[in-house]
Every structure is written in structure tokens, then in C-alpha cells.
Phi, psi and omega in degrees: 000132186303140173076010185256140169207169190232100187217044176296133184301311180268115177278109189278143173282135176245020184261057178245152178257000183295144176208147180293126181255347177207164180301127176236167184212165179178191177209158176209164187245128178261154170225128173249123190209114167279113190268006174053052184263024171297158175309146184314320184292339181256340188279145175272002176248200177231070191295329181296329177269320189277329185300316176299329179289320176298316183306318185286353186246011185272350186304322185290353187253136184287316181226130184233125169259127176242146174239159184057036173270082187256269193271003180234031185300316181299321179292325180295323181272347191301318183254011181264149183234020176298143187290323184238126183217132179287148179280149180298145173268002176120163176278186176294132007257017191269328188259167179272344183080004182261132174208161180225136176243132190212145168269354173262147181295132176266106184281315183228152179212123174234140173247131184231128179276144175299144175288331185228143172215159177252140192295329184286170181059019175069018186292333179263005180287329179233159180281068180297153181177220179218160175247139169252135175220147172246122185248151179239120176288171186296338181260005175098012174271135183252150171211156178262138182234132175242137174241134185214157174219110186270167180306137181264174176100171188229012177270177185299322179296323178295315181295323178295318178296318180295323176301319177294319178302312180299317180295323182292313181291328177295314180296321180296315180295323177299322184277326190249345184240031181300124177075358183274142163304141195218138172229126172241118180212150180155196183269105183268347186051033184228147172231150180298331184286339180289133182302316182277305183296319181297324176293320180296316178300311182300322180296315179295314179302315181290314184298319184265358179069039186267158171244128175277120185301318180294313180298317184291315191261331181262340185234013176064025177091000182252109177287153174304143183291147174302134178081359179281167179295130182297136178271067186287134179285139172295150178223120355278170171292144175295147178304134179090001178300131183278167186296321182298325177288321182293331180261001178284334180267161183257125171266167177277354177274129186237152172230110185243132192222147169212156173279171179224186183295335182263006178227131173278335175223133172201091193211152175287133180238353175207143181218125182221151168268119187270026182312312187293342179273350184229059176244150174277184185295344178264002179083018181256144182301146181279352177218169176272005171240149175278141175279131182246130180248141178223131173267129177254124174254139185217152172225128182283156178291146176266005183230351181213124181222154172264124173278163180293154189258175170221139180134197186230178188270049183235172183073192182257140181290142172215159175211131179267005191305315184295331184273336189255350182300121179081002182255169179239142176275133180244340181211142181226129180234136175232137178249137180194163173218257173290331180223179176274117183274322186196159169230145173213154186199151178260120182231122180058030180085358180249137178268125176248138183222146175216142180107197185257200185249003182280177176079175178259134183270137172229140188234144179232128174281122184242019177298120180073002181219075189292154172289129183241355182209141176230127169259125183236129177243141181238161178195184183256134172224120183054040177065021173237144180280129180225167176276117183266335188209142175222129173236118179253134181235132181271172179300326180275358177097002175289150183225157170215142184213160177201155179093197181227138183288156175229185178274359184243086187232149175223159174243130177248123185243150176299151183304319176218172182290347179269352178268167177199171183284133174234351181179191182221164165224159179156218180217144180207157172219243173286341177224182178269121181264324177213139176225131172227140182281154167247117183258142179235147176285346178233069187286000000 
């Protein structure tokens, strides 16, 4: 897929057997922040001085999306202690400026360049686009996170490019984040009041079933009307400006959230402008964008969970959550030879398939006898990690297997003996690159 690479600084282990066995809940704090890290000569801020100051203040936030993290990336990370941090894609003109710092494990990471940009405002100077990530909370609940930076400027070409940007990220999320709890946040260069941009935002929100944290919490659910006067924030805020005033205006930075099949609740419950936490000694902002914080409160589903995966960050991301919720698996097929080539299964009368056409197929009837255990072995092929072996065992002890075992194997088991397999999540291409089970209380 164009513009994608896999270079998370911390290579996370996925060899855990933990799985959510009952509904759990919690909350975490997001920060969306364009850090104005263009080279000093191009930046409207003072990044060589301000970036180290920003770095030392990121600790209170669980997950942070930054934009314009270009030529001062090392300084941004220098005083930060988040466990998982994406590696820079490069300074100007090589990198996108997008990065994420997280206390939750980053399982997957894709970088995607926008299909369209407009030449003014330097939008085509760097490969601007968006990042896709799949994160795992400490208790085993997963969600998808997008970080983005859209085309800047206010002429017709800019608005046309942004309309394309919105459509591109929406289509990607529709294809890759089906049924997943979802957060899209970053610098959209868009306001609800704009006839073109406001329509694009609304279309994405509606299509993906998102809630805008600012609209929901600062405006009681009512976005500014199309064609209305833009609620532009003063810059900087006067000293002593209260929080209600700071969130009354609309920034171009957005935080969009939705729940998924594995969460009964996944919603923004607090929204703040963190201006006062990111000021220099003279009381001036450390960037030309305001930092926005959102608290997400969540409760996991008591009937559908994602088990931990085995495999590597290659191939295309998939999730069966939207298709398998409330359904039962009746047949399971795995194809393999030296490795696992593909899996397919009938769920609720629909056949779902992932992987290629190679290998020999073996099928197991699981009607009334759900799969409760998976043994997965991984190895290297052409310097990429793939799933080499799969052994599925049903509640009654029937088995089906394909591929070849390696020394790197894990077993993934259903939360209890009454649960069973209804689908998968992971990555695939011509073969299976990553596999994680989806367990249901009504298999």
C-alpha cells in the first residue's frame, strides 16, 4: 500500500495469552497537538527553543498525536517517557511530520500519503497524509487510532484537496476499521462553518458514526451551521482566559470518536484546551496551534472480545468484528503448506476469507462445537514475519491444522469454556501475516 512502512520504535511483544473475561472499564487522556516543527526558517513558531519545552510536558497524556514533527523530532522525544513511540519518517521534505506517543501498545502502524494536495502553503513540499494504528490497552481492549494532517490554505484548490483528504481517510477507515472502536484526531485545517470543509467533516462523521468531542462536550451536540461566521480562536489567549472561553471557539484540530463491537461504551467525556500547560516563561504558546485534550471513557463488551494475535506488521489490516457480532461460526477452513496461506469460515451464513489461494485446504464442521483454542506459530519468510502454523481445537476435542510448526508458538484460548471462535482480526496478503481470534459468548 503506498506510503506505508512499519517502524515503531518499541517492537511490541504479541505473545501473550491474556484476554478479557468480563466487561471491564476505564478512561484515558488524549492530546492532539500540531507542534510547529518545521525548520526555524519556515516555522511560524520557534521550534528550536520550544520543542524541548513541549517534550517535558507530555507526561500527563496517555496517547498523543503530533503533527509537523519534522526537524526537531529528537528534541520532542528527549524528555518524554511514553513506552511506545513511532519513529520519525524524516524531516522536511522527506517525512509526513506525523507521530504518536503512547502508554498503550502500538500493535500496527501504517503511513498513507494523501492522493491530492494543492501547491500553495507548502502542502506538496512534504508527503502529508495520515497514520493508521491499532492500539491495545493494558487489559486487552483494542481500538484503532488515526493521526492526520490535511491540506492547508483557503482557496478553491485547497478546499478541493481537503475534500479529497476527508474522502480518502473515510474510505480507508471503512475498509480497515470495520467494527473497531475508533479515534481520528489531528490537524484537519477544516471548520464546520465552511461550506465545503464543513460538509466534508459532516460526511465523515455521519459515514463512520463518529462523535466530535468538541461539538459534543463544548457545544451540547450542535455544530456551527454551514456558512455561519467562523468561531476563530484569538491567538494568543489573553492571560487569565477561562476554560469555557477557550473551548467556545473552533480550532481546525479535531478529535472524532466512536464505539465498536467490542465496547459497549467508548466516548469522549471531557474536552479541554491545554493552552495554559504549554506556555513559555513569557506566557506565550509553544506552538502556533493550541493543544487539545480529550478524556475517553470506555467499557468493554461482555459478549465479544479480541484475543491477542501472533504474527507481524505486513500485509493488509483486516477486522471481522462488524460481520461476526451476534453470529455463530458453522464451518472453518484453513489452507497451508510450508506456511498458513489462508483462513475462511462461515459465520451467520456468510463466508469470510483472508489470505491467498495457495496451500491445501482442510475444513472442520463446528456447528454446535465451537473452536475454543488456537495454536499459532510464526517465523520469517523473505525477512517478514508470517503465520507458519495453525492448530484449531473445538470444545469436543476435534482438531484441524495447516502449515509447519516453528520454535515460536503461542496458544490463544477462549475466555471460558462457554465462549468460542467467531472470527479473526489481523493482516494478510498472499499468506497470513498476523492472526488474532475474535471470541464470542454465543459462538
